[in-house]
């Protein structure tokens, strides 16, 4: 009997992605989002999820794509990472996918070198490729390259603190 990896499948644009099912807290419709000043461009803001403030980021923007308007199938995947909740806007949450471990390939080296370090592998499922993601790396604060950031070695520390605040919704 082969081992399987269970992931929650979702779409962002035309691609199907998957995150470990253990990371998922819940899937919700997109409520009103309160913008947060001075947040990274991919952070949409925060939501009130039954009394808990949850930071929400747009995966289109996080993956370097243009933002698309929300539609009736848009959802927020609320994930738990390091004991904190964060939301990720996706175009559609589809299904729980069980991928045999023998059908999962590691991420190609070019993806890692190109800055897509959140991709952990590629799963083959019913003739489709599922891009497997590391939730922790998606939620890491990513400083865009600016002349100031390139010369400032303290940015990494500042960025990490900002990411922790962003994930906590305390920005």
Coordinates of N, CA and C in Angstrom, one line a residue:
X1 N 0.8 -1.2 0.0 CA 0.0 0.0 0.0 C 0.9 1.2 0.0
X2 N 0.6 2.1 -1.0 CA 1.4 3.3 -1.1 C 0.9 4.4 -0.1
X3 N 1.8 5.2 0.4 CA 1.5 6.3 1.2 C 0.9 7.5 0.4
X4 N 0.0 8.2 1.0 CA -0.6 9.4 0.3 C -0.3 10.7 1.0
X5 N -0.3 11.7 0.3 CA -0.2 13.1 0.9 C -1.6 13.7 0.6
X6 N -2.2 14.2 1.7 CA -3.5 14.9 1.5 C -3.3 16.4 1.5
X7 N -3.8 17.0 0.5 CA -3.7 18.5 0.3 C -5.0 19.0 0.0
X8 N -5.2 20.3 0.4 CA -6.4 21.1 0.0 C -6.1 21.7 -1.4
X9 N -6.8 21.4 -2.4 CA -6.6 22.0 -3.7 C -7.3 23.3 -3.9
X10 N -6.7 24.2 -4.5 CA -7.3 25.5 -4.8 C -6.7 26.1 -6.1
X11 N -7.4 27.0 -6.7 CA -7.0 27.7 -7.9 C -6.6 29.1 -7.6
X12 N -5.5 29.5 -8.3 CA -5.1 30.9 -8.3 C -4.8 31.1 -9.8
X13 N -5.6 31.9 -10.5 CA -5.5 32.0 -12.0 C -5.8 30.6 -12.6
X14 N -5.0 30.2 -13.5 CA -5.3 28.9 -14.2 C -4.7 27.7 -13.5
X15 N -3.8 27.9 -12.5 CA -3.1 26.9 -11.9 C -3.8 26.3 -10.7
X16 N -3.5 25.0 -10.4 CA -4.1 24.4 -9.2 C -2.9 24.2 -8.2
X17 N -3.1 24.6 -7.0 CA -2.1 24.5 -5.9 C -2.7 23.6 -4.8
X18 N -1.8 23.2 -4.0 CA -2.2 22.4 -2.8 C -1.4 22.8 -1.6
X19 N -2.0 22.8 -0.5 CA -1.4 23.0 0.8 C -1.7 21.8 1.7
X20 N -0.8 21.5 2.6 CA -1.1 20.3 3.5 C -2.5 20.6 4.2
X21 N -3.3 19.5 4.3 CA -4.6 19.7 4.9 C -4.4 20.0 6.4
X22 N -3.3 19.6 7.0 CA -3.1 19.9 8.4 C -2.9 21.4 8.7
X23 N -2.6 22.1 7.7 CA -2.4 23.6 7.8 C -3.7 24.3 7.8
X24 N -4.7 23.7 7.2 CA -6.0 24.5 7.0 C -6.8 24.5 8.2
X25 N -7.3 25.7 8.6 CA -8.2 25.9 9.7 C -9.6 25.8 9.2
X26 N -9.9 26.6 8.2 CA -11.2 26.6 7.5 C -11.2 27.4 6.2
X27 N -12.3 27.3 5.5 CA -12.4 28.0 4.2 C -13.6 28.9 4.4
X28 N -13.5 30.2 4.1 CA -14.6 31.1 4.3 C -14.8 31.9 3.0
X29 N -16.1 32.4 2.9 CA -16.3 33.4 1.8 C -15.6 34.7 2.1
X30 N -15.3 35.5 1.1 CA -14.6 36.7 1.4 C -15.5 37.8 2.0
X31 N -15.2 38.1 3.3 CA -16.0 39.2 3.9 C -15.4 40.5 3.6
X32 N -16.0 41.5 4.2 CA -15.3 42.9 4.1 C -13.9 42.8 4.7
X33 N -13.0 43.4 4.0 CA -11.6 43.4 4.4 C -11.2 44.8 4.8
X34 N -10.6 45.0 5.9 CA -10.2 46.3 6.4 C -8.7 46.4 6.0
X35 N -8.4 47.5 5.2 CA -7.1 47.7 4.7 C -6.2 48.1 5.9
X36 N -4.9 47.8 5.8 CA -4.0 48.1 6.9 C -2.9 49.0 6.2
X37 N -2.7 50.2 6.8 CA -1.7 51.1 6.2 C -0.3 50.5 6.3
X38 N 0.5 50.9 5.3 CA 1.9 50.5 5.3 C 2.2 49.0 5.3
X39 N 1.2 48.3 4.8 CA 1.4 46.8 4.7 C 2.0 46.5 3.4
X40 N 2.6 45.3 3.2 CA 3.2 44.9 1.9 C 2.0 44.9 0.9
X41 N 2.4 45.1 -0.4 CA 1.4 45.2 -1.4 C 0.5 44.0 -1.5
X42 N 1.0 42.8 -1.2 CA 0.2 41.6 -1.3 C -0.8 41.4 -0.1
X43 N -0.6 42.2 0.9 CA -1.5 42.1 2.0 C -2.8 42.9 1.8
X44 N -3.9 42.3 1.8 CA -5.2 43.0 1.6 C -5.7 43.7 2.8
X45 N -5.4 43.2 4.0 CA -5.8 43.8 5.2 C -6.1 42.7 6.2
X46 N -7.1 43.0 7.0 CA -7.5 42.1 8.1 C -9.0 41.9 8.1
X47 N -9.4 40.7 8.6 CA -10.9 40.4 8.7 C -11.1 40.0 10.2
X48 N -12.4 40.2 10.6 CA -12.8 39.7 11.9 C -13.5 38.4 11.7
X49 N -12.8 37.3 12.1 CA -13.3 36.0 12.0 C -13.8 35.5 13.3
X50 N -15.1 35.7 13.5 CA -15.8 35.4 14.8 C -15.0 35.8 16.0
X51 N -14.6 37.1 16.0 CA -13.9 37.7 17.1 C -12.4 37.7 17.0
X52 N -11.9 36.9 16.1 CA -10.4 36.9 15.9 C -10.0 37.7 14.7
X53 N -9.0 38.6 14.9 CA -8.5 39.4 13.8 C -7.5 38.5 13.0
X54 N -7.7 38.4 11.7 CA -6.9 37.5 10.9 C -6.4 38.4 9.7
X55 N -5.1 38.3 9.5 CA -4.4 39.0 8.4 C -4.8 38.2 7.1
X56 N -5.0 39.0 6.0 CA -5.4 38.4 4.7 C -4.5 38.8 3.6
X57 N -3.9 37.9 2.9 CA -3.1 38.3 1.8 C -3.7 37.7 0.5
X58 N -3.4 38.4 -0.6 CA -4.0 38.0 -1.9 C -2.9 37.1 -2.6
X59 N -3.2 35.9 -2.9 CA -2.2 35.0 -3.5 C -1.8 35.4 -4.9
X60 N -2.7 36.1 -5.6 CA -2.3 36.6 -6.9 C -1.1 37.5 -6.8
X61 N -1.3 38.5 -5.9 CA -0.2 39.5 -5.7 C 1.0 38.8 -5.0
X62 N 0.8 37.9 -4.1 CA 1.9 37.2 -3.5 C 2.8 36.5 -4.5
X63 N 2.1 35.9 -5.5 CA 2.9 35.2 -6.6 C 3.3 36.1 -7.7
X64 N 3.2 37.4 -7.5 CA 3.7 38.3 -8.5 C 2.8 38.5 -9.7
X65 N 1.5 38.1 -9.6 CA 0.6 38.3 -10.7 C -0.3 39.5 -10.4
X66 N -1.0 40.0 -11.4 CA -1.9 41.1 -11.2 C -3.1 40.6 -10.4
X67 N -3.6 41.5 -9.6 CA -4.8 41.1 -8.8 C -6.0 41.0 -9.7
X68 N -6.9 40.2 -9.4 CA -8.1 40.0 -10.2 C -9.3 40.4 -9.3
X69 N -10.4 40.8 -9.8 CA -11.6 41.1 -9.0 C -12.1 39.9 -8.3
X70 N -12.6 40.1 -7.1 CA -13.2 38.9 -6.4 C -14.5 38.5 -7.1
X71 N -14.9 37.3 -7.1 CA -16.1 36.8 -7.7 C -16.8 35.8 -6.7
X72 N -17.9 35.3 -7.1 CA -18.7 34.5 -6.1 C -18.0 33.2 -5.7
X73 N -17.0 32.7 -6.4 CA -16.3 31.5 -6.0 C -15.0 31.9 -5.2
X74 N -14.7 33.1 -5.1 CA -13.5 33.5 -4.3 C -13.7 33.1 -2.9
X75 N -12.6 32.6 -2.3 CA -12.6 32.2 -0.9 C -11.3 32.6 -0.2
X76 N -11.4 32.6 1.1 CA -10.2 32.8 1.9 C -9.9 31.4 2.6
X77 N -8.7 31.0 2.4 CA -8.2 29.8 3.1 C -7.6 30.3 4.4
X78 N -8.2 30.0 5.5 CA -7.7 30.4 6.8 C -6.7 29.3 7.2
X79 N -5.5 29.6 7.3 CA -4.5 28.6 7.7 C -3.9 28.9 9.1
X80 N -3.4 27.9 9.7 CA -2.7 28.1 11.0 C -1.3 27.8 10.8
X81 N -0.4 28.7 11.2 CA 1.0 28.6 11.1 C 1.6 29.1 12.4
X82 N 2.4 28.3 13.0 CA 3.0 28.6 14.3 C 2.0 29.2 15.3
X83 N 0.9 28.6 15.3 CA -0.1 28.9 16.3 C -0.9 30.2 16.0
X84 N -0.7 30.7 14.8 CA -1.5 32.0 14.4 C -2.2 31.7 13.2
X85 N -3.3 32.5 13.0 CA -4.2 32.3 11.8 C -3.8 33.4 10.8
X86 N -3.9 33.0 9.6 CA -3.7 33.9 8.5 C -4.7 33.5 7.3
X87 N -5.1 34.5 6.5 CA -6.0 34.1 5.4 C -5.3 34.4 4.1
X88 N -5.7 33.5 3.1 CA -5.1 33.6 1.8 C -6.3 33.7 0.8
X89 N -6.4 34.7 0.0 CA -7.5 34.8 -1.0 C -7.1 34.0 -2.2
X90 N -8.0 33.1 -2.6 CA -7.8 32.3 -3.8 C -9.1 32.4 -4.7
X91 N -8.9 32.0 -5.9 CA -10.0 32.1 -6.9 C -11.1 31.1 -6.6
X92 N -10.7 29.9 -6.1 CA -11.6 28.8 -5.8 C -11.0 27.8 -5.0
X93 N -11.6 27.3 -4.0 CA -11.1 26.2 -3.2 C -11.9 25.0 -3.8
X94 N -11.1 23.9 -4.1 CA -11.8 22.9 -4.9 C -12.1 21.6 -4.0
X95 N -11.0 21.0 -3.5 CA -11.3 19.6 -3.0 C -10.1 19.2 -2.2
X96 N -10.3 18.1 -1.4 CA -9.2 17.5 -0.7 C -8.7 16.5 -1.7
X97 N -7.4 16.5 -2.0 CA -6.7 15.7 -3.0 C -5.8 14.8 -2.3
X98 N -5.9 13.5 -2.6 CA -4.9 12.5 -2.1 C -4.0 12.1 -3.2
X99 N -2.7 12.5 -3.0 CA -1.7 12.2 -4.0 C -0.8 11.1 -3.5
X100 N -0.7 10.0 -4.2 CA 0.3 9.0 -3.8 C 1.7 9.6 -3.8
X101 N 2.5 9.3 -2.8 CA 3.9 9.9 -2.6 C 4.7 9.6 -3.9
X102 N 4.4 8.4 -4.5 CA 5.2 8.1 -5.7 C 4.9 9.0 -6.9
X103 N 3.8 9.8 -6.8 CA 3.4 10.8 -7.8 C 3.8 12.2 -7.5
X104 N 4.7 12.4 -6.5 CA 5.1 13.7 -6.1 C 6.6 13.9 -6.5
X105 N 6.9 14.9 -7.2 CA 8.3 15.2 -7.6 C 8.7 16.4 -6.9
X106 N 10.0 16.5 -6.5 CA 10.5 17.7 -5.9 C 10.4 18.9 -6.9
X107 N 10.4 20.1 -6.3 CA 10.3 21.3 -7.1 C 11.6 21.4 -8.0
X108 N 11.5 21.8 -9.2 CA 12.7 21.9 -10.1 C 13.6 23.0 -9.5
X109 N 14.9 22.8 -9.7 CA 15.8 23.8 -9.2 C 15.6 25.2 -9.7
X110 N 15.2 25.3 -10.9 CA 15.0 26.6 -11.5 C 13.9 27.4 -10.7
X111 N 12.9 26.7 -10.1 CA 11.9 27.4 -9.3 C 12.5 27.9 -8.0
X112 N 13.4 27.1 -7.4 CA 14.0 27.6 -6.2 C 14.9 28.8 -6.5
X113 N 15.7 28.7 -7.6 CA 16.6 29.8 -7.9 C 15.9 31.0 -8.3
X114 N 14.7 30.9 -8.9 CA 13.9 32.0 -9.3 C 13.1 32.7 -8.2
X115 N 13.3 32.3 -7.0 CA 12.6 33.0 -5.9 C 11.3 32.3 -5.5
X116 N 11.0 31.2 -6.1 CA 9.7 30.5 -5.8 C 10.0 29.5 -4.7
X117 N 10.6 29.9 -3.6 CA 11.0 29.0 -2.6 C 9.8 28.4 -1.8
X118 N 8.6 28.9 -2.1 CA 7.4 28.3 -1.4 C 6.9 27.1 -2.0
X119 N 7.5 26.7 -3.2 CA 7.0 25.5 -3.9 C 7.8 24.3 -3.3
X120 N 7.1 23.3 -2.8 CA 7.8 22.2 -2.2 C 7.9 21.0 -3.2
X121 N 7.0 21.0 -4.2 CA 7.0 19.9 -5.1 C 5.8 20.0 -6.1
X122 N 5.8 19.0 -7.0 CA 4.7 19.0 -8.0 C 4.1 17.6 -7.9
X123 N 2.8 17.6 -7.7 CA 2.0 16.3 -7.6 C 1.3 16.1 -8.9
X124 N 1.3 14.8 -9.3 CA 0.6 14.4 -10.5 C -0.7 13.8 -10.0
X125 N -1.8 14.3 -10.5 CA -3.1 13.9 -10.0 C -4.1 13.9 -11.2
X126 N -4.6 12.8 -11.6 CA -5.6 12.7 -12.6 C -5.3 13.5 -13.9
X127 N -4.1 13.4 -14.3 CA -3.6 14.1 -15.5 C -3.3 15.6 -15.3
X128 N -3.4 16.1 -14.0 CA -3.1 17.5 -13.7 C -1.9 17.6 -12.9
X129 N -1.3 18.7 -12.9 CA -0.1 19.0 -12.0 C -0.7 19.9 -10.9
X130 N -0.4 19.5 -9.7 CA -0.7 20.3 -8.5 C 0.5 20.8 -7.9
X131 N 0.6 22.1 -7.8 CA 1.8 22.8 -7.3 C 1.7 22.8 -5.8
X132 N 2.6 22.1 -5.1 CA 2.5 22.0 -3.7 C 3.3 23.1 -3.0
X133 N 2.6 23.7 -2.0 CA 3.2 24.9 -1.4 C 3.5 24.7 0.1
X134 N 4.5 25.5 0.6 CA 4.8 25.5 2.0 C 4.2 26.8 2.5
X135 N 3.2 26.6 3.4 CA 2.4 27.7 4.0 C 3.3 28.7 4.7
X136 N 4.3 28.2 5.4 CA 5.2 29.1 6.2 C 5.9 30.0 5.3
X137 N 6.4 29.5 4.2 CA 7.1 30.4 3.2 C 6.2 31.3 2.5
X138 N 5.0 31.0 2.3 CA 4.0 31.9 1.7 C 3.8 33.1 2.6
X139 N 3.8 32.8 3.9 CA 3.4 33.9 4.8 C 4.6 34.7 5.2
X140 N 5.9 34.3 4.8 CA 7.0 35.1 5.2 C 6.9 36.4 4.5
X141 N 7.3 37.4 5.2 CA 7.4 38.8 4.6 C 8.5 38.8 3.6
X142 N 8.1 39.3 2.4 CA 9.1 39.4 1.3 C 9.3 40.8 1.0
X143 N 10.5 41.3 1.2 CA 10.9 42.7 0.9 C 11.2 42.8 -0.6
X144 N 10.5 43.7 -1.2 CA 10.8 43.9 -2.7 C 12.1 44.6 -2.8
X145 N 12.8 44.3 -3.8 CA 14.2 44.8 -4.0 C 14.1 46.3 -4.3
X146 N 14.8 47.0 -3.5 CA 14.9 48.5 -3.6 C 16.4 48.8 -3.4
X147 N 16.8 49.9 -3.9 CA 18.2 50.2 -3.6 C 18.5 50.3 -2.1
X148 N 17.6 50.8 -1.3 CA 17.8 50.9 0.1 C 17.9 49.5 0.7
X149 N 17.0 48.6 0.3 CA 17.0 47.3 0.9 C 18.3 46.5 0.5
X150 N 18.8 46.7 -0.7 CA 20.0 46.0 -1.1 C 21.2 46.4 -0.3
X151 N 21.2 47.6 0.2 CA 22.4 48.0 0.9 C 22.2 48.0 2.4
X152 N 21.0 47.7 2.9 CA 20.7 47.7 4.3 C 20.6 46.2 4.8
X153 N 21.6 45.8 5.5 CA 21.6 44.4 5.9 C 20.6 44.1 7.1
X154 N 20.1 45.2 7.7 CA 19.2 45.0 8.8 C 17.8 44.8 8.3
X155 N 17.6 44.9 7.0 CA 16.2 44.7 6.5 C 15.7 43.3 6.8
X156 N 16.5 42.3 6.7 CA 16.1 40.9 7.0 C 15.5 40.8 8.4
X157 N 16.1 41.4 9.4 CA 15.6 41.3 10.7 C 14.3 42.1 10.8
X158 N 14.2 43.3 10.2 CA 13.0 44.1 10.2 C 11.9 43.4 9.5
X159 N 12.2 42.8 8.4 CA 11.2 42.1 7.6 C 10.6 40.9 8.4
X160 N 11.5 40.2 9.1 CA 11.0 39.1 9.9 C 10.0 39.5 10.9
X161 N 10.4 40.6 11.6 CA 9.5 41.2 12.6 C 8.2 41.6 12.0
X162 N 8.2 42.2 10.8 CA 7.0 42.7 10.2 C 6.2 41.5 9.8
X163 N 6.8 40.4 9.3 CA 6.0 39.2 8.9 C 5.3 38.6 10.2
X164 N 6.0 38.6 11.3 CA 5.4 38.1 12.5 C 4.2 38.9 12.9
X165 N 4.4 40.2 12.8 CA 3.3 41.1 13.1 C 2.1 41.0 12.1
X166 N 2.5 40.8 10.8 CA 1.5 40.7 9.8 C 0.7 39.4 10.0
X167 N 1.4 38.3 10.3 CA 0.7 37.1 10.5 C -0.2 37.2 11.7
X168 N 0.2 37.9 12.7 CA -0.6 38.0 13.9 C -1.7 39.0 13.7
X169 N -1.7 39.8 12.7 CA -2.7 40.8 12.5 C -2.5 41.9 13.4
X170 N -1.3 42.2 13.9 CA -1.0 43.2 14.8 C -0.4 44.4 14.2
X171 N -0.3 44.5 12.9 CA 0.4 45.6 12.2 C -0.2 46.9 12.5

